[in-house]
PDB file of C-alpha atoms in Angstrom:
ATOM      1  CA  UNK A  27       0.000   0.000   0.000  1.00 60.00           C
ATOM      2  CA  UNK A  28       1.557   3.270  -1.006  1.00 75.00           C
ATOM      3  CA  UNK A  29      -0.447   6.418  -0.724  1.00 88.00           C
ATOM      4  CA  UNK A  30       1.245   9.642   0.218  1.00 92.00           C
ATOM      5  CA  UNK A  31       0.148  12.840   1.890  1.00 92.00           C
ATOM      6  CA  UNK A  32       0.543  14.475  -1.506  1.00 92.00           C
ATOM      7  CA  UNK A  33      -1.911  11.962  -3.046  1.00 94.00           C
ATOM      8  CA  UNK A  34      -4.483  12.752  -0.361  1.00 95.00           C
ATOM      9  CA  UNK A  35      -4.011  16.475  -0.834  1.00 94.00           C
ATOM     10  CA  UNK A  36      -4.463  16.198  -4.592  1.00 95.00           C
ATOM     11  CA  UNK A  37      -7.705  14.297  -4.138  1.00 95.00           C
ATOM     12  CA  UNK A  38      -8.995  16.882  -1.681  1.00 96.00           C
ATOM     13  CA  UNK A  39      -7.955  19.769  -3.920  1.00 96.00           C
ATOM     14  CA  UNK A  40      -9.579  18.155  -6.966  1.00 95.00           C
ATOM     15  CA  UNK A  41     -12.886  17.760  -5.146  1.00 97.00           C
ATOM     16  CA  UNK A  42     -12.857  21.281  -3.756  1.00 97.00           C
ATOM     17  CA  UNK A  43     -11.969  22.879  -7.079  1.00 97.00           C
ATOM     18  CA  UNK A  44     -14.011  20.739  -9.469  1.00 96.00           C
ATOM     19  CA  UNK A  45     -17.141  20.126  -7.440  1.00 96.00           C
ATOM     20  CA  UNK A  46     -17.257  23.268  -5.348  1.00 97.00           C
ATOM     21  CA  UNK A  47     -15.243  25.808  -7.303  1.00 95.00           C
ATOM     22  CA  UNK A  48     -13.321  26.647  -4.115  1.00 96.00           C
ATOM     23  CA  UNK A  49      -9.594  26.926  -3.720  1.00 94.00           C
ATOM     24  CA  UNK A  50      -7.624  25.130  -1.032  1.00 94.00           C
ATOM     25  CA  UNK A  51      -4.133  25.974   0.123  1.00 90.00           C
ATOM     26  CA  UNK A  52      -1.479  23.491   1.150  1.00 82.00           C
ATOM     27  CA  UNK A  53      -0.761  23.791   4.806  1.00 73.00           C
ATOM     28  CA  UNK A  54       2.077  21.459   5.570  1.00 66.00           C
ATOM     29  CA  UNK A  55       1.045  18.098   4.221  1.00 62.00           C
ATOM     30  CA  UNK A  56       1.791  16.287   7.452  1.00 66.00           C
ATOM     31  CA  UNK A  57      -1.489  17.288   9.037  1.00 62.00           C
ATOM     32  CA  UNK A  58      -0.307  18.225  12.489  1.00 65.00           C
ATOM     33  CA  UNK A  59      -2.377  21.395  12.892  1.00 65.00           C
ATOM     34  CA  UNK A  60      -4.766  21.163  15.869  1.00 71.00           C
ATOM     35  CA  UNK A  61      -8.300  20.410  14.723  1.00 76.00           C
ATOM     36  CA  UNK A  62     -10.249  22.215  17.418  1.00 75.00           C
ATOM     37  CA  UNK A  63     -12.282  24.951  15.730  1.00 81.00           C
ATOM     38  CA  UNK A  64     -14.316  26.887  18.299  1.00 83.00           C
ATOM     39  CA  UNK A  65     -17.541  26.520  16.280  1.00 88.00           C
ATOM     40  CA  UNK A  66     -17.298  22.737  16.401  1.00 91.00           C
ATOM     41  CA  UNK A  67     -15.513  19.980  14.518  1.00 94.00           C
ATOM     42  CA  UNK A  68     -17.262  17.746  11.980  1.00 97.00           C
ATOM     43  CA  UNK A  69     -15.842  14.394  10.896  1.00 97.00           C
ATOM     44  CA  UNK A  70     -17.043  12.348   7.946  1.00 98.00           C
ATOM     45  CA  UNK A  71     -15.965   8.710   7.750  1.00 98.00           C
ATOM     46  CA  UNK A  72     -16.174   6.001   5.118  1.00 97.00           C
ATOM     47  CA  UNK A  73     -14.859   2.489   5.519  1.00 97.00           C
ATOM     48  CA  UNK A  74     -13.021   0.560   2.860  1.00 95.00           C
ATOM     49  CA  UNK A  75     -12.985  -3.222   2.786  1.00 94.00           C
ATOM     50  CA  UNK A  76     -11.560  -5.961   0.625  1.00 92.00           C
ATOM     51  CA  UNK A  77      -7.874  -6.522  -0.022  1.00 89.00           C
ATOM     52  CA  UNK A  78      -7.294  -3.230   1.737  1.00 92.00           C
ATOM     53  CA  UNK A  79      -9.312  -2.642   4.899  1.00 94.00           C
ATOM     54  CA  UNK A  80      -9.467   0.630   6.762  1.00 96.00           C
ATOM     55  CA  UNK A  81     -11.178   3.987   6.879  1.00 97.00           C
ATOM     56  CA  UNK A  82     -10.938   7.525   5.592  1.00 97.00           C
ATOM     57  CA  UNK A  83     -11.773  10.509   7.794  1.00 97.00           C
ATOM     58  CA  UNK A  84     -12.459  13.990   6.456  1.00 97.00           C
ATOM     59  CA  UNK A  85     -12.301  16.479   9.329  1.00 96.00           C
ATOM     60  CA  UNK A  86     -13.065  20.184   9.262  1.00 95.00           C
ATOM     61  CA  UNK A  87     -14.745  22.927  11.222  1.00 94.00           C
ATOM     62  CA  UNK A  88     -18.406  23.774  10.759  1.00 95.00           C
ATOM     63  CA  UNK A  89     -17.545  26.997   8.941  1.00 95.00           C
ATOM     64  CA  UNK A  90     -15.597  25.101   6.267  1.00 96.00           C
ATOM     65  CA  UNK A  91     -18.449  22.638   5.860  1.00 97.00           C
ATOM     66  CA  UNK A  92     -20.900  25.543   5.725  1.00 97.00           C
ATOM     67  CA  UNK A  93     -18.963  27.183   2.860  1.00 97.00           C
ATOM     68  CA  UNK A  94     -18.881  23.906   0.943  1.00 98.00           C
ATOM     69  CA  UNK A  95     -22.549  23.168   1.598  1.00 98.00           C
ATOM     70  CA  UNK A  96     -23.569  26.624   0.394  1.00 98.00           C
ATOM     71  CA  UNK A  97     -21.934  25.816  -2.940  1.00 97.00           C
ATOM     72  CA  UNK A  98     -23.517  22.384  -3.118  1.00 97.00           C
ATOM     73  CA  UNK A  99     -27.028  23.570  -2.268  1.00 97.00           C
ATOM     74  CA  UNK A 100     -26.625  26.888  -4.134  1.00 96.00           C
ATOM     75  CA  UNK A 101     -27.995  28.877  -1.209  1.00 97.00           C
ATOM     76  CA  UNK A 102     -26.542  31.520   1.123  1.00 98.00           C
ATOM     77  CA  UNK A 103     -24.688  30.067   4.099  1.00 97.00           C
ATOM     78  CA  UNK A 104     -27.286  31.489   6.465  1.00 96.00           C
ATOM     79  CA  UNK A 105     -30.029  29.372   4.890  1.00 98.00           C
ATOM     80  CA  UNK A 106     -28.350  26.072   5.751  1.00 98.00           C
ATOM     81  CA  UNK A 107     -29.394  23.907   8.675  1.00 97.00           C
ATOM     82  CA  UNK A 108     -27.492  21.201  10.544  1.00 96.00           C
ATOM     83  CA  UNK A 109     -28.887  18.435   8.361  1.00 97.00           C
ATOM     84  CA  UNK A 110     -27.645  20.242   5.240  1.00 98.00           C
ATOM     85  CA  UNK A 111     -24.142  20.381   6.727  1.00 98.00           C
ATOM     86  CA  UNK A 112     -24.168  16.688   7.611  1.00 98.00           C
ATOM     87  CA  UNK A 113     -25.445  15.759   4.157  1.00 98.00           C
ATOM     88  CA  UNK A 114     -22.816  17.880   2.415  1.00 98.00           C
ATOM     89  CA  UNK A 115     -19.926  16.575   4.514  1.00 98.00           C
ATOM     90  CA  UNK A 116     -21.154  13.010   4.022  1.00 98.00           C
ATOM     91  CA  UNK A 117     -21.119  13.442   0.258  1.00 97.00           C
ATOM     92  CA  UNK A 118     -17.687  15.092   0.256  1.00 98.00           C
ATOM     93  CA  UNK A 119     -16.368  12.253   2.426  1.00 98.00           C
ATOM     94  CA  UNK A 120     -17.849   9.753  -0.014  1.00 96.00           C
ATOM     95  CA  UNK A 121     -15.982  11.465  -2.849  1.00 96.00           C
ATOM     96  CA  UNK A 122     -12.702  11.529  -0.924  1.00 97.00           C
ATOM     97  CA  UNK A 123     -13.106   7.890   0.098  1.00 96.00           C
ATOM     98  CA  UNK A 124     -14.028   6.732  -3.397  1.00 93.00           C
ATOM     99  CA  UNK A 125     -11.060   8.469  -4.937  1.00 93.00           C
ATOM    100  CA  UNK A 126      -8.743   7.126  -2.240  1.00 94.00           C
ATOM    101  CA  UNK A 127     -10.110   3.629  -2.747  1.00 92.00           C
ATOM    102  CA  UNK A 128      -9.256   3.856  -6.423  1.00 89.00           C
ATOM    103  CA  UNK A 129      -5.589   4.233  -5.493  1.00 90.00           C
ATOM    104  CA  UNK A 130      -5.592   1.255  -3.145  1.00 90.00           C
ATOM    105  CA  UNK A 131      -5.110  -2.007  -5.028  1.00 84.00           C
ATOM    106  CA  UNK A 132      -7.386  -4.756  -3.803  1.00 83.00           C
ATOM    107  CA  UNK A 133      -9.895  -2.531  -2.074  1.00 83.00           C
ATOM    108  CA  UNK A 134     -13.391  -3.616  -3.063  1.00 83.00           C
ATOM    109  CA  UNK A 135     -16.160  -1.948  -1.098  1.00 90.00           C
ATOM    110  CA  UNK A 136     -16.844   1.551   0.135  1.00 92.00           C
ATOM    111  CA  UNK A 137     -19.340   2.030   2.952  1.00 95.00           C
ATOM    112  CA  UNK A 138     -21.935   4.750   3.114  1.00 95.00           C
ATOM    113  CA  UNK A 139     -20.563   7.807   4.924  1.00 96.00           C
ATOM    114  CA  UNK A 140     -21.230   8.615   8.556  1.00 97.00           C
ATOM    115  CA  UNK A 141     -20.838  12.061  10.107  1.00 98.00           C
ATOM    116  CA  UNK A 142     -20.178  13.007  13.699  1.00 96.00           C
ATOM    117  CA  UNK A 143     -19.780  16.451  15.181  1.00 94.00           C
ATOM    118  CA  UNK A 144     -19.061  18.160  18.452  1.00 91.00           C
ATOM    119  CA  UNK A 145     -16.505  20.052  20.502  1.00 86.00           C
ATOM    120  CA  UNK A 146     -13.232  18.744  21.848  1.00 83.00           C
ATOM    121  CA  UNK A 147     -13.372  15.143  20.716  1.00 86.00           C
ATOM    122  CA  UNK A 148     -11.089  12.731  18.917  1.00 85.00           C
ATOM    123  CA  UNK A 149     -11.849   9.864  16.562  1.00 86.00           C
ATOM    124  CA  UNK A 150     -10.195   6.498  17.089  1.00 85.00           C
ATOM    125  CA  UNK A 151     -10.438   3.237  15.180  1.00 89.00           C
ATOM    126  CA  UNK A 152      -9.444   0.074  16.978  1.00 88.00           C
ATOM    127  CA  UNK A 153      -6.753  -2.177  15.529  1.00 92.00           C
ATOM    128  CA  UNK A 154      -5.668   0.265  12.868  1.00 93.00           C
ATOM    129  CA  UNK A 155      -2.813   2.636  12.124  1.00 94.00           C
ATOM    130  CA  UNK A 156      -2.669   5.969  10.365  1.00 94.00           C
ATOM    131  CA  UNK A 157      -0.904   5.342   7.068  1.00 93.00           C
ATOM    132  CA  UNK A 158      -1.329   8.742   5.424  1.00 93.00           C
ATOM    133  CA  UNK A 159      -2.598  12.118   6.460  1.00 93.00           C
ATOM    134  CA  UNK A 160      -2.836  15.483   4.786  1.00 93.00           C
ATOM    135  CA  UNK A 161      -3.876  18.950   5.719  1.00 92.00           C
ATOM    136  CA  UNK A 162      -5.078  21.930   3.726  1.00 93.00           C
ATOM    137  CA  UNK A 163      -6.717  25.211   4.552  1.00 92.00           C
ATOM    138  CA  UNK A 164      -9.725  26.992   3.153  1.00 94.00           C
ATOM    139  CA  UNK A 165      -9.548  30.704   3.898  1.00 92.00           C
ATOM    140  CA  UNK A 166      -7.115  29.952   6.703  1.00 89.00           C
ATOM    141  CA  UNK A 167      -9.272  27.254   8.292  1.00 90.00           C
ATOM    142  CA  UNK A 168      -7.916  23.707   8.417  1.00 90.00           C
ATOM    143  CA  UNK A 169      -9.227  20.555   6.781  1.00 93.00           C
ATOM    144  CA  UNK A 170      -7.662  17.193   7.334  1.00 94.00           C
ATOM    145  CA  UNK A 171      -7.867  13.827   5.598  1.00 96.00           C
ATOM    146  CA  UNK A 172      -6.668  10.738   7.446  1.00 95.00           C
ATOM    147  CA  UNK A 173      -6.302   7.267   5.971  1.00 96.00           C
ATOM    148  CA  UNK A 174      -6.184   4.352   8.408  1.00 96.00           C
ATOM    149  CA  UNK A 175      -5.303   0.753   7.621  1.00 95.00           C
ATOM    150  CA  UNK A 176      -6.618  -2.084   9.778  1.00 94.00           C
ATOM    151  CA  UNK A 177      -4.196  -4.593  11.228  1.00 90.00           C
ATOM    152  CA  UNK A 178      -4.385  -7.946   9.471  1.00 75.00           C
TER     153      UNK A 178
ATOM    154  CA  UNK B  27     -40.615  18.839 -26.094  1.00 79.00           C
ATOM    155  CA  UNK B  28     -38.773  19.265 -22.784  1.00 88.00           C
ATOM    156  CA  UNK B  29     -36.763  16.223 -21.829  1.00 92.00           C
ATOM    157  CA  UNK B  30     -37.242  14.654 -18.398  1.00 95.00           C
ATOM    158  CA  UNK B  31     -34.484  13.475 -16.106  1.00 96.00           C
ATOM    159  CA  UNK B  32     -34.513  11.549 -12.857  1.00 97.00           C
ATOM    160  CA  UNK B  33     -31.671  12.146 -10.401  1.00 98.00           C
ATOM    161  CA  UNK B  34     -31.136   9.285  -7.960  1.00 97.00           C
ATOM    162  CA  UNK B  35     -28.776   9.931  -5.071  1.00 97.00           C
ATOM    163  CA  UNK B  36     -29.097   9.530  -1.307  1.00 96.00           C
ATOM    164  CA  UNK B  37     -27.314  12.851  -0.806  1.00 97.00           C
ATOM    165  CA  UNK B  38     -29.604  15.846  -1.035  1.00 97.00           C
ATOM    166  CA  UNK B  39     -26.589  18.000  -1.796  1.00 97.00           C
ATOM    167  CA  UNK B  40     -25.656  15.872  -4.796  1.00 97.00           C
ATOM    168  CA  UNK B  41     -29.269  15.762  -6.010  1.00 97.00           C
ATOM    169  CA  UNK B  42     -29.308  19.554  -5.795  1.00 97.00           C
ATOM    170  CA  UNK B  43     -26.076  19.868  -7.793  1.00 97.00           C
ATOM    171  CA  UNK B  44     -27.187  17.456 -10.504  1.00 97.00           C
ATOM    172  CA  UNK B  45     -30.701  18.888 -10.695  1.00 97.00           C
ATOM    173  CA  UNK B  46     -29.263  22.390 -10.962  1.00 96.00           C
ATOM    174  CA  UNK B  47     -26.988  21.464 -13.852  1.00 95.00           C
ATOM    175  CA  UNK B  48     -29.676  19.526 -15.673  1.00 96.00           C
ATOM    176  CA  UNK B  49     -32.135  22.374 -15.115  1.00 95.00           C
ATOM    177  CA  UNK B  50     -29.660  24.798 -16.661  1.00 93.00           C
ATOM    178  CA  UNK B  51     -29.351  22.418 -19.592  1.00 92.00           C
ATOM    179  CA  UNK B  52     -33.099  22.552 -20.093  1.00 93.00           C
ATOM    180  CA  UNK B  53     -34.251  19.346 -18.463  1.00 95.00           C
ATOM    181  CA  UNK B  54     -37.307  18.940 -16.291  1.00 95.00           C
ATOM    182  CA  UNK B  55     -35.891  17.141 -13.259  1.00 97.00           C
ATOM    183  CA  UNK B  56     -37.241  14.922 -10.489  1.00 96.00           C
ATOM    184  CA  UNK B  57     -35.209  13.472  -7.635  1.00 97.00           C
ATOM    185  CA  UNK B  58     -35.199  10.174  -5.747  1.00 96.00           C
ATOM    186  CA  UNK B  59     -33.132   9.249  -2.722  1.00 94.00           C
ATOM    187  CA  UNK B  60     -32.675   5.579  -3.544  1.00 93.00           C
ATOM    188  CA  UNK B  61     -33.311   3.028  -6.228  1.00 93.00           C
ATOM    189  CA  UNK B  62     -36.611   1.864  -4.755  1.00 93.00           C
ATOM    190  CA  UNK B  63     -38.084   5.350  -4.738  1.00 94.00           C
ATOM    191  CA  UNK B  64     -36.786   5.874  -8.260  1.00 95.00           C
ATOM    192  CA  UNK B  65     -38.574   2.758  -9.481  1.00 95.00           C
ATOM    193  CA  UNK B  66     -41.818   4.045  -7.967  1.00 94.00           C
ATOM    194  CA  UNK B  67     -41.376   7.365  -9.786  1.00 95.00           C
ATOM    195  CA  UNK B  68     -40.556   5.660 -13.063  1.00 95.00           C
ATOM    196  CA  UNK B  69     -43.587   3.411 -12.729  1.00 92.00           C
ATOM    197  CA  UNK B  70     -45.981   6.195 -11.853  1.00 91.00           C
ATOM    198  CA  UNK B  71     -44.647   9.182 -13.785  1.00 76.00           C
ATOM    199  CA  UNK B  72     -44.496  10.011 -17.438  1.00 75.00           C
ATOM    200  CA  UNK B  73     -41.652   8.730 -19.566  1.00 91.00           C
ATOM    201  CA  UNK B  74     -38.176   9.845 -18.568  1.00 95.00           C
ATOM    202  CA  UNK B  75     -35.369  10.333 -21.051  1.00 95.00           C
ATOM    203  CA  UNK B  76     -32.463  10.140 -18.635  1.00 97.00           C
ATOM    204  CA  UNK B  77     -31.609   8.866 -15.179  1.00 97.00           C
ATOM    205  CA  UNK B  78     -28.430   9.823 -13.325  1.00 97.00           C
ATOM    206  CA  UNK B  79     -27.784   7.069 -10.809  1.00 96.00           C
ATOM    207  CA  UNK B  80     -25.478   7.143  -7.810  1.00 94.00           C
ATOM    208  CA  UNK B  81     -23.670   3.858  -7.257  1.00 90.00           C
ATOM    209  CA  UNK B  82     -23.426   3.780  -3.486  1.00 88.00           C
ATOM    210  CA  UNK B  83     -26.898   4.141  -1.935  1.00 91.00           C
ATOM    211  CA  UNK B  84     -28.808   2.522   0.920  1.00 89.00           C
ATOM    212  CA  UNK B  85     -31.791   0.204   0.302  1.00 86.00           C
ATOM    213  CA  UNK B  86     -31.031  -0.415  -3.353  1.00 90.00           C
ATOM    214  CA  UNK B  87     -27.649   0.322  -4.927  1.00 89.00           C
ATOM    215  CA  UNK B  88     -27.315   2.055  -8.245  1.00 91.00           C
ATOM    216  CA  UNK B  89     -26.101  -1.171  -9.790  1.00 92.00           C
ATOM    217  CA  UNK B  90     -29.183  -3.060  -8.585  1.00 94.00           C
ATOM    218  CA  UNK B  91     -31.378  -0.248  -9.896  1.00 95.00           C
ATOM    219  CA  UNK B  92     -29.795  -0.491 -13.348  1.00 96.00           C
ATOM    220  CA  UNK B  93     -30.339  -4.266 -13.380  1.00 95.00           C
ATOM    221  CA  UNK B  94     -34.016  -3.878 -12.420  1.00 95.00           C
ATOM    222  CA  UNK B  95     -34.667  -1.162 -14.993  1.00 96.00           C
ATOM    223  CA  UNK B  96     -33.049  -3.117 -17.784  1.00 96.00           C
ATOM    224  CA  UNK B  97     -35.323  -6.064 -17.078  1.00 95.00           C
ATOM    225  CA  UNK B  98     -38.311  -3.889 -18.026  1.00 93.00           C
ATOM    226  CA  UNK B  99     -38.727  -3.527 -21.806  1.00 93.00           C
ATOM    227  CA  UNK B 100     -40.841  -0.385 -21.364  1.00 92.00           C
ATOM    228  CA  UNK B 101     -37.786   1.444 -19.993  1.00 95.00           C
ATOM    229  CA  UNK B 102     -35.623   0.439 -22.937  1.00 94.00           C
ATOM    230  CA  UNK B 103     -35.328   4.048 -24.149  1.00 94.00           C
ATOM    231  CA  UNK B 104     -34.292   5.392 -20.748  1.00 96.00           C
ATOM    232  CA  UNK B 105     -30.645   6.408 -20.805  1.00 96.00           C
ATOM    233  CA  UNK B 106     -28.830   5.494 -17.614  1.00 97.00           C
ATOM    234  CA  UNK B 107     -25.715   7.319 -16.467  1.00 96.00           C
ATOM    235  CA  UNK B 108     -23.923   6.071 -13.371  1.00 94.00           C
ATOM    236  CA  UNK B 109     -22.565   8.849 -11.162  1.00 93.00           C
ATOM    237  CA  UNK B 110     -19.911   7.388  -8.967  1.00 89.00           C
ATOM    238  CA  UNK B 111     -16.695   7.779  -7.042  1.00 87.00           C
ATOM    239  CA  UNK B 112     -15.703   4.308  -8.212  1.00 72.00           C
ATOM    240  CA  UNK B 113     -13.562   4.560 -11.311  1.00 66.00           C
ATOM    241  CA  UNK B 114     -12.153   1.085 -11.414  1.00 67.00           C
ATOM    242  CA  UNK B 115     -12.425  -0.527 -14.806  1.00 71.00           C
ATOM    243  CA  UNK B 116     -14.022  -3.649 -13.349  1.00 72.00           C
ATOM    244  CA  UNK B 117     -16.780  -1.663 -11.658  1.00 77.00           C
ATOM    245  CA  UNK B 118     -17.460   0.365 -14.764  1.00 81.00           C
ATOM    246  CA  UNK B 119     -17.529  -2.737 -16.928  1.00 86.00           C
ATOM    247  CA  UNK B 120     -19.972  -4.308 -14.492  1.00 87.00           C
ATOM    248  CA  UNK B 121     -22.293  -1.301 -14.736  1.00 87.00           C
ATOM    249  CA  UNK B 122     -22.088  -1.091 -18.506  1.00 92.00           C
ATOM    250  CA  UNK B 123     -22.718  -4.814 -18.869  1.00 93.00           C
ATOM    251  CA  UNK B 124     -25.758  -4.476 -16.615  1.00 93.00           C
ATOM    252  CA  UNK B 125     -27.163  -1.870 -18.973  1.00 95.00           C
ATOM    253  CA  UNK B 126     -25.822   1.528 -17.954  1.00 96.00           C
ATOM    254  CA  UNK B 127     -25.126   3.715 -20.987  1.00 96.00           C
ATOM    255  CA  UNK B 128     -22.389   5.879 -19.518  1.00 94.00           C
ATOM    256  CA  UNK B 129     -20.736   6.827 -16.278  1.00 91.00           C
ATOM    257  CA  UNK B 130     -19.308   9.967 -14.778  1.00 92.00           C
ATOM    258  CA  UNK B 131     -16.884  10.235 -11.907  1.00 91.00           C
ATOM    259  CA  UNK B 132     -17.321  12.438  -8.863  1.00 93.00           C
ATOM    260  CA  UNK B 133     -16.073  15.109  -8.654  1.00 95.00           C
ATOM    261  CA  UNK B 134     -17.414  16.564 -11.898  1.00 95.00           C
ATOM    262  CA  UNK B 135     -18.574  19.893 -13.246  1.00 94.00           C
ATOM    263  CA  UNK B 136     -21.217  21.034 -15.688  1.00 93.00           C
ATOM    264  CA  UNK B 137     -18.928  20.725 -18.717  1.00 94.00           C
ATOM    265  CA  UNK B 138     -17.986  17.154 -17.836  1.00 94.00           C
ATOM    266  CA  UNK B 139     -21.616  16.144 -17.473  1.00 95.00           C
ATOM    267  CA  UNK B 140     -22.594  17.882 -20.696  1.00 94.00           C
ATOM    268  CA  UNK B 141     -19.825  16.026 -22.502  1.00 93.00           C
ATOM    269  CA  UNK B 142     -21.253  12.701 -21.336  1.00 93.00           C
ATOM    270  CA  UNK B 143     -24.772  13.688 -22.420  1.00 93.00           C
ATOM    271  CA  UNK B 144     -23.441  14.716 -25.818  1.00 92.00           C
ATOM    272  CA  UNK B 145     -21.800  11.315 -26.164  1.00 91.00           C
ATOM    273  CA  UNK B 146     -25.221   9.795 -25.611  1.00 89.00           C
ATOM    274  CA  UNK B 147     -26.856  12.246 -28.003  1.00 86.00           C
ATOM    275  CA  UNK B 148     -29.393  13.325 -25.411  1.00 77.00           C
ATOM    276  CA  UNK B 149     -28.792  17.000 -24.895  1.00 68.00           C
ATOM    277  CA  UNK B 150     -31.971  18.692 -23.781  1.00 64.00           C
ATOM    278  CA  UNK B 151     -33.650  21.177 -26.084  1.00 60.00           C
ATOM    279  CA  UNK B 152     -32.498  24.612 -25.078  1.00 50.00           C
ATOM    280  CA  UNK B 153     -34.199  27.843 -25.906  1.00 47.00           C
TER     281      UNK B 153
END
């Protein structure tokens, strides 16, 4: 399995530019910026199974999700509700996961996305390791993609 | 006559994006959140010219939807375009063999979708 931080960033950038028409900036590909936005953190997750088994997390603050959702629903940010944000992040996570899966030989199935949100929390997956991580910013606010591989 | 399209995706955001693009292209658009609901719409509504079908949906996947539709001779003229994050050749071959006419990868933009519709020769009439 070889997937780099650069690969993850390129996937994220492609989705943001092509689907949303928004520009992301590279912010140190290693992804070590604290993800604790004061307005709340949202995390979308999809699981990959088959020859490769693991998960992809897309993490960003509510304001980043709100900007993306406004593009997706073609409405002003103020017209969006919580369900709109969850739906939008779920779909973006699905796109990230699907494009990641394509680069992982042997991976066969992609789960439906799940979304969690809150303040001051972390996401852990038992019996897995982080194998790639990337970080970008949208208007100075961080987004992070994490790829985890399950132990075999 | 205005062409009719059915957008099938469990994400409301993606249905909104696809409906918006198709609307701009001159289609009359309806949405369904899974394959089962789409079958109900197809069975009860007037004839549709095009269905854009997400692959990864709850209840009934896009692939299963394509298989069901292609078993019905009365939907033979319905053009089916898979909209998917899965770009593996095997998956695409599977969908095309099941009866999908084309596929488009997420992420996409209006120009990419229009290109696929032009390949199928089903651009909507535009004023």
